[in-house]
Amino acid sequence: MARADVDHYANTLLDRAELIAREINSALAEANRLQGDACGSDDLEHLRKIAFTARYIKDVGRLVDKKLACSSFLGVVTPPFEIRPPDLSTADGHKIWVNTPLRLAEGVTALVVEAGSANAVVDPSAFLDLAYQPFRYAIAMVDPDKRGVVRSWGRRLVDDSVLIARTDKSVDTGIDLIRVDCSKDYFICATAALNRSEAIARQSKFVSGFGALGLLLGGFLSSIGFLLRTSPKPLSTRLREALRSNQLTLVFQPIVDLRSGRMVSAEALIRWSDREGNAIPPDTFISAAESDGTAGEITAYVIRHVTRTAGPMLRDYPEMTITVNIVAADLTDPNFYVVLEQALDASGIIRRQIGLELTERSTARQDIAISAIARLRQLGHPVYLDDFGTGYSSLAHLQGLNLDVIKLDRAFTKSVGTDSVKVSIVPQILEMANALDLRVVVEGIETQAQYAYFASTNPPCYGQGWIISRPLSFDKLVSFKAEH
Ligand code: C2E
Ligand code: MG
Ligand code: MG
């Protein structure tokens, strides 16, 4: 059990390190597709877009005559910045500085990788959120020429020679259980260790302690805690078990016309509590399910559950809609369309009453998004763009998509009453939506001031948020509708 947890943790660490390496490579490849003149306005915008969309990259820079001439964060650098020789050069032309002081933050050092005429600064905290007590961890970058460990994060847990050889290894020193996992594609190894006496304690009380700790710390830690706490079965297996044993349930959050207060629709939101009763946040397991290809099963589950439960209510209120969140993979999955059709046929619900929410991110492949949206709308479903404003939807992108509704991300809602730049663009977004004949649902309304702001726009917005209602069980939703 403890052995499996150590192995699993090492594997999670290596996954992260490889994800970062892939992200660096694709950011550099993209940055080397020069847009216009080096450091011109198109180039800077391109660099900013790359830095903005990458999760573990803080800055992307442009090199002219081997000097840093501009970057996504610094803008144009005058005079261009001299760069010292790299710590390491790889056979495929990458130059690496393992711990270079940053111009963009004094006193901070980071890993910088250069290829062609671009470089990328890796977020110095890229590994910090992986710490997980009482495990110890290390990520090591090793020299391709086997001379040594060039940079490591975390603690030194094994002899450098083990890392330089880049061989996977399970070690039991009598004191520690250790696992070394090395990448096949990059010069990186991840090591995880657990003290044996901790491991024994863990068999008894640890299991519950882990859950509490995970919940307390939230975010990634809770998801990794969740991955480690129970058996090391892959998430896909556990998710299927959860689907079968009804650990997944649905709640519904009302959406109201802000002017009249009338409830116009409700969003179905999934909930997962594991056997110990710990709630696992949906964003965490949905994105994990997206990576391992099980997200489609969640979508199918939600569609079947909604259509089985909500039929009578939707017949009583023919103007009302229930929306279901879908993921990018659904758009190209033939099974998704089959499930949708069968569920609707079996329940007799009319298609106009089941809306589909897709995130801005999942419309990145515009060609795929356009044809899928057209297909869904042709079937009769209203299509919503979720979390609008978090991605890179330009006006042209929106126009091409041909949607019914945009859901304004709650970052904008939060900005109301502040002097954030976000609030200043809200009127433009609303105007644009109006011109494109799109309805707007405002997400995350928490205060009276936010409510009043969006109720007084012309035309008035629809809204969803805690001040209106938290997500409700289906029975409570029915009562809410009767009152609104
Ligand atoms: P989303 O689709 O943008 O859903 C809205 C989220 O905002 C929900 O979080 C909701 O509980 C939360 N929320 C609503 N009002 C407020 C408010 O006033 N303040 C704040 N701070 N939050 C508010 P939840 O349920 O945790 O879901 C998070 C995300 O997980 C969803 O974001 C959606 O992307 C995903 N998700 C949830 N259920 C499903 C599902 O069945 N399928 C898929 N594919 N994704 C789902
Ligand atoms: Mg949604
Ligand atoms: Mg949303």
mmCIF file of N, CA, C and O in Angstrom, residues 376-429:
data_model
loop_
_atom_site.group_PDB
_atom_site.id
_atom_site.type_symbol
_atom_site.label_atom_id
_atom_site.label_comp_id
_atom_site.label_asym_id
_atom_site.label_seq_id
_atom_site.Cartn_x
_atom_site.Cartn_y
_atom_site.Cartn_z
ATOM 1 N N LEU A 376 -25.342 20.925 -33.339
ATOM 2 C CA LEU A 376 -26.167 20.920 -32.132
ATOM 3 C C LEU A 376 -27.346 21.887 -32.264
ATOM 4 O O LEU A 376 -28.467 21.587 -31.858
ATOM 5 N N ARG A 377 -27.077 23.034 -32.868
ATOM 6 C CA ARG A 377 -28.153 24.016 -33.021
ATOM 7 C C ARG A 377 -29.187 23.532 -34.018
ATOM 8 O O ARG A 377 -30.384 23.760 -33.871
ATOM 9 N N GLN A 378 -28.718 22.835 -35.030
ATOM 10 C CA GLN A 378 -29.649 22.297 -36.012
ATOM 11 C C GLN A 378 -30.576 21.259 -35.368
ATOM 12 O O GLN A 378 -31.754 21.177 -35.693
ATOM 13 N N LEU A 379 -30.022 20.492 -34.422
ATOM 14 C CA LEU A 379 -30.857 19.540 -33.694
ATOM 15 C C LEU A 379 -31.883 20.271 -32.810
ATOM 16 O O LEU A 379 -32.875 19.694 -32.394
ATOM 17 N N GLY A 380 -31.602 21.523 -32.499
ATOM 18 C CA GLY A 380 -32.538 22.302 -31.692
ATOM 19 C C GLY A 380 -31.999 22.747 -30.340
ATOM 20 O O GLY A 380 -32.695 23.410 -29.574
ATOM 21 N N HIS A 381 -30.749 22.364 -30.016
ATOM 22 C CA HIS A 381 -30.204 22.734 -28.700
ATOM 23 C C HIS A 381 -29.620 24.136 -28.705
ATOM 24 O O HIS A 381 -28.833 24.467 -29.598
ATOM 25 N N PRO A 382 -29.943 24.951 -27.695
ATOM 26 C CA PRO A 382 -29.211 26.210 -27.558
ATOM 27 C C PRO A 382 -27.778 25.930 -27.108
ATOM 28 O O PRO A 382 -27.538 25.028 -26.299
ATOM 29 N N VAL A 383 -26.816 26.679 -27.638
ATOM 30 C CA VAL A 383 -25.416 26.456 -27.286
ATOM 31 C C VAL A 383 -24.867 27.678 -26.555
ATOM 32 O O VAL A 383 -25.035 28.814 -26.996
ATOM 33 N N TYR A 384 -24.233 27.417 -25.414
ATOM 34 C CA TYR A 384 -23.694 28.461 -24.537
ATOM 35 C C TYR A 384 -22.169 28.425 -24.571
ATOM 36 O O TYR A 384 -21.580 27.350 -24.547
ATOM 37 N N LEU A 385 -21.554 29.593 -24.563
ATOM 38 C CA LEU A 385 -20.101 29.650 -24.409
ATOM 39 C C LEU A 385 -19.809 29.995 -22.950
ATOM 40 O O LEU A 385 -20.140 31.067 -22.466
ATOM 41 N N ASP A 386 -19.191 29.019 -22.238
ATOM 42 C CA ASP A 386 -18.979 29.127 -20.798
ATOM 43 C C ASP A 386 -17.713 29.919 -20.489
ATOM 44 O O ASP A 386 -16.768 29.928 -21.282
ATOM 45 N N ASP A 387 -17.680 30.558 -19.332
ATOM 46 C CA ASP A 387 -16.476 31.252 -18.833
ATOM 47 C C ASP A 387 -15.931 32.236 -19.864
ATOM 48 O O ASP A 387 -14.709 32.352 -20.036
ATOM 49 N N PHE A 388 -16.810 32.950 -20.536
ATOM 50 C CA PHE A 388 -16.365 33.859 -21.589
ATOM 51 C C PHE A 388 -15.431 34.931 -21.021
ATOM 52 O O PHE A 388 -15.710 35.532 -19.981
ATOM 53 N N GLY A 389 -14.351 35.186 -21.732
ATOM 54 C CA GLY A 389 -13.412 36.225 -21.312
ATOM 55 C C GLY A 389 -12.151 35.662 -20.683
ATOM 56 O O GLY A 389 -11.186 36.372 -20.479
ATOM 57 N N THR A 390 -12.149 34.351 -20.381
ATOM 58 C CA THR A 390 -10.955 33.761 -19.759
ATOM 59 C C THR A 390 -9.961 33.309 -20.821
ATOM 60 O O THR A 390 -8.798 33.097 -20.544
ATOM 61 N N GLY A 391 -10.437 33.108 -22.027
ATOM 62 C CA GLY A 391 -9.545 32.612 -23.063
ATOM 63 C C GLY A 391 -9.215 33.713 -24.046
ATOM 64 O O GLY A 391 -9.053 34.861 -23.650
ATOM 65 N N TYR A 392 -9.171 33.377 -25.299
ATOM 66 C CA TYR A 392 -8.725 34.350 -26.274
ATOM 67 C C TYR A 392 -9.756 34.583 -27.366
ATOM 68 O O TYR A 392 -9.438 34.640 -28.534
ATOM 69 N N SER A 393 -11.037 34.689 -26.983
ATOM 70 C CA SER A 393 -12.064 34.881 -27.996
ATOM 71 C C SER A 393 -12.057 36.306 -28.500
ATOM 72 O O SER A 393 -12.419 37.220 -27.778
ATOM 73 N N SER A 394 -11.662 36.472 -29.710
ATOM 74 C CA SER A 394 -11.783 37.797 -30.301
ATOM 75 C C SER A 394 -13.199 37.918 -30.831
ATOM 76 O O SER A 394 -13.953 36.949 -30.882
ATOM 77 N N LEU A 395 -13.526 39.096 -31.235
ATOM 78 C CA LEU A 395 -14.840 39.344 -31.807
ATOM 79 C C LEU A 395 -15.068 38.454 -33.038
ATOM 80 O O LEU A 395 -16.118 37.834 -33.196
ATOM 81 N N ALA A 396 -14.026 38.353 -33.862
ATOM 82 C CA ALA A 396 -14.148 37.559 -35.080
ATOM 83 C C ALA A 396 -14.398 36.086 -34.739
ATOM 84 O O ALA A 396 -15.214 35.413 -35.364
ATOM 85 N N HIS A 397 -13.689 35.611 -33.710
ATOM 86 C CA HIS A 397 -13.844 34.224 -33.260
ATOM 87 C C HIS A 397 -15.298 33.975 -32.848
ATOM 88 O O HIS A 397 -15.926 33.018 -33.275
ATOM 89 N N LEU A 398 -15.832 34.911 -32.050
ATOM 90 C CA LEU A 398 -17.211 34.775 -31.573
ATOM 91 C C LEU A 398 -18.207 34.754 -32.722
ATOM 92 O O LEU A 398 -19.123 33.949 -32.766
ATOM 93 N N GLN A 399 -18.013 35.682 -33.652
ATOM 94 C CA GLN A 399 -18.921 35.791 -34.788
ATOM 95 C C GLN A 399 -18.985 34.477 -35.546
ATOM 96 O O GLN A 399 -20.044 34.003 -35.897
ATOM 97 N N GLY A 400 -17.793 33.899 -35.766
ATOM 98 C CA GLY A 400 -17.716 32.659 -36.518
ATOM 99 C C GLY A 400 -18.420 31.504 -35.829
ATOM 100 O O GLY A 400 -18.920 30.600 -36.479
ATOM 101 N N LEU A 401 -18.450 31.535 -34.489
ATOM 102 C CA LEU A 401 -18.970 30.374 -33.766
ATOM 103 C C LEU A 401 -20.486 30.226 -33.855
ATOM 104 O O LEU A 401 -21.012 29.131 -33.730
ATOM 105 N N ASN A 402 -21.188 31.346 -33.984
ATOM 106 C CA ASN A 402 -22.632 31.267 -34.137
ATOM 107 C C ASN A 402 -23.330 30.604 -32.946
ATOM 108 O O ASN A 402 -23.949 29.542 -33.076
ATOM 109 N N LEU A 403 -23.233 31.259 -31.803
ATOM 110 C CA LEU A 403 -23.765 30.713 -30.554
ATOM 111 C C LEU A 403 -25.122 31.297 -30.221
ATOM 112 O O LEU A 403 -25.607 32.193 -30.923
ATOM 113 N N ASP A 404 -25.704 30.815 -29.125
ATOM 114 C CA ASP A 404 -26.940 31.413 -28.628
ATOM 115 C C ASP A 404 -26.690 32.326 -27.434
ATOM 116 O O ASP A 404 -27.309 33.364 -27.303
ATOM 117 N N VAL A 405 -25.798 31.891 -26.549
ATOM 118 C CA VAL A 405 -25.623 32.594 -25.274
ATOM 119 C C VAL A 405 -24.142 32.639 -24.919
ATOM 120 O O VAL A 405 -23.416 31.675 -25.164
ATOM 121 N N ILE A 406 -23.673 33.756 -24.339
ATOM 122 C CA ILE A 406 -22.348 33.717 -23.712
ATOM 123 C C ILE A 406 -22.510 33.861 -22.203
ATOM 124 O O ILE A 406 -23.374 34.598 -21.726
ATOM 125 N N LYS A 407 -21.676 33.126 -21.469
ATOM 126 C CA LYS A 407 -21.688 33.238 -20.012
ATOM 127 C C LYS A 407 -20.447 34.013 -19.603
ATOM 128 O O LYS A 407 -19.321 33.544 -19.760
ATOM 129 N N LEU A 408 -20.689 35.213 -19.114
ATOM 130 C CA LEU A 408 -19.588 36.104 -18.765
ATOM 131 C C LEU A 408 -18.893 35.562 -17.518
ATOM 132 O O LEU A 408 -19.524 35.344 -16.481
ATOM 133 N N ASP A 409 -17.596 35.323 -17.618
ATOM 134 C CA ASP A 409 -16.869 34.713 -16.504
ATOM 135 C C ASP A 409 -16.953 35.557 -15.246
ATOM 136 O O ASP A 409 -17.016 36.772 -15.292
ATOM 137 N N ARG A 410 -16.878 34.884 -14.099
ATOM 138 C CA ARG A 410 -17.085 35.634 -12.856
ATOM 139 C C ARG A 410 -15.943 36.577 -12.513
ATOM 140 O O ARG A 410 -16.096 37.435 -11.638
ATOM 141 N N ALA A 411 -14.822 36.478 -13.223
ATOM 142 C CA ALA A 411 -13.764 37.469 -13.021
ATOM 143 C C ALA A 411 -14.284 38.870 -13.360
ATOM 144 O O ALA A 411 -13.910 39.855 -12.716
ATOM 145 N N PHE A 412 -15.164 38.960 -14.351
ATOM 146 C CA PHE A 412 -15.730 40.261 -14.726
ATOM 147 C C PHE A 412 -16.728 40.733 -13.672
ATOM 148 O O PHE A 412 -16.786 41.903 -13.335
ATOM 149 N N THR A 413 -17.519 39.783 -13.190
ATOM 150 C CA THR A 413 -18.519 40.119 -12.182
ATOM 151 C C THR A 413 -17.830 40.699 -10.954
ATOM 152 O O THR A 413 -18.260 41.705 -10.388
ATOM 153 N N LYS A 414 -16.736 40.045 -10.558
ATOM 154 C CA LYS A 414 -15.973 40.485 -9.382
ATOM 155 C C LYS A 414 -15.442 41.901 -9.552
ATOM 156 O O LYS A 414 -15.225 42.602 -8.580
ATOM 157 N N SER A 415 -15.189 42.298 -10.797
ATOM 158 C CA SER A 415 -14.549 43.593 -11.014
ATOM 159 C C SER A 415 -15.516 44.770 -10.856
ATOM 160 O O SER A 415 -15.079 45.911 -10.751
ATOM 161 N N VAL A 416 -16.823 44.463 -10.814
ATOM 162 C CA VAL A 416 -17.802 45.551 -10.685
ATOM 163 C C VAL A 416 -17.604 46.266 -9.342
ATOM 164 O O VAL A 416 -17.449 45.625 -8.303
ATOM 165 N N GLY A 417 -17.556 47.595 -9.397
ATOM 166 C CA GLY A 417 -17.355 48.360 -8.168
ATOM 167 C C GLY A 417 -15.881 48.543 -7.825
ATOM 168 O O GLY A 417 -15.541 49.184 -6.852
ATOM 169 N N THR A 418 -14.981 47.986 -8.636
ATOM 170 C CA THR A 418 -13.547 48.196 -8.436
ATOM 171 C C THR A 418 -13.052 49.046 -9.607
ATOM 172 O O THR A 418 -13.813 49.349 -10.519
ATOM 173 N N ASP A 419 -11.767 49.421 -9.604
ATOM 174 C CA ASP A 419 -11.299 50.171 -10.764
ATOM 175 C C ASP A 419 -10.444 49.281 -11.672
ATOM 176 O O ASP A 419 -9.571 49.747 -12.390
ATOM 177 N N SER A 420 -10.721 47.967 -11.627
ATOM 178 C CA SER A 420 -10.001 47.028 -12.486
ATOM 179 C C SER A 420 -10.301 47.317 -13.971
ATOM 180 O O SER A 420 -11.374 47.793 -14.306
ATOM 181 N N VAL A 421 -9.323 47.002 -14.823
ATOM 182 C CA VAL A 421 -9.558 47.229 -16.258
ATOM 183 C C VAL A 421 -10.680 46.339 -16.778
ATOM 184 O O VAL A 421 -11.334 46.663 -17.750
ATOM 185 N N LYS A 422 -10.892 45.228 -16.078
ATOM 186 C CA LYS A 422 -11.927 44.290 -16.522
ATOM 187 C C LYS A 422 -13.292 44.963 -16.610
ATOM 188 O O LYS A 422 -14.031 44.768 -17.557
ATOM 189 N N VAL A 423 -13.605 45.767 -15.573
ATOM 190 C CA VAL A 423 -14.943 46.345 -15.524
ATOM 191 C C VAL A 423 -15.141 47.327 -16.684
ATOM 192 O O VAL A 423 -16.230 47.458 -17.228
ATOM 193 N N SER A 424 -14.041 47.959 -17.098
ATOM 194 C CA SER A 424 -14.180 48.955 -18.154
ATOM 195 C C SER A 424 -14.540 48.313 -19.494
ATOM 196 O O SER A 424 -15.079 48.980 -20.361
ATOM 197 N N ILE A 425 -14.246 47.022 -19.651
ATOM 198 C CA ILE A 425 -14.612 46.417 -20.935
ATOM 199 C C ILE A 425 -15.970 45.703 -20.899
ATOM 200 O O ILE A 425 -16.461 45.253 -21.920
ATOM 201 N N VAL A 426 -16.578 45.638 -19.708
ATOM 202 C CA VAL A 426 -17.888 44.979 -19.622
ATOM 203 C C VAL A 426 -18.914 45.620 -20.565
ATOM 204 O O VAL A 426 -19.576 44.910 -21.327
ATOM 205 N N PRO A 427 -19.047 46.958 -20.569
ATOM 206 C CA PRO A 427 -20.036 47.545 -21.487
ATOM 207 C C PRO A 427 -19.774 47.167 -22.946
ATOM 208 O O PRO A 427 -20.720 46.908 -23.694
ATOM 209 N N GLN A 428 -18.485 47.113 -23.332
ATOM 210 C CA GLN A 428 -18.174 46.725 -24.719
ATOM 211 C C GLN A 428 -18.601 45.291 -25.015
ATOM 212 O O GLN A 428 -19.134 45.001 -26.077
ATOM 213 N N ILE A 429 -18.359 44.404 -24.045
ATOM 214 C CA ILE A 429 -18.751 43.004 -24.260
ATOM 215 C C ILE A 429 -20.271 42.912 -24.420
ATOM 216 O O ILE A 429 -20.775 42.240 -25.316
#
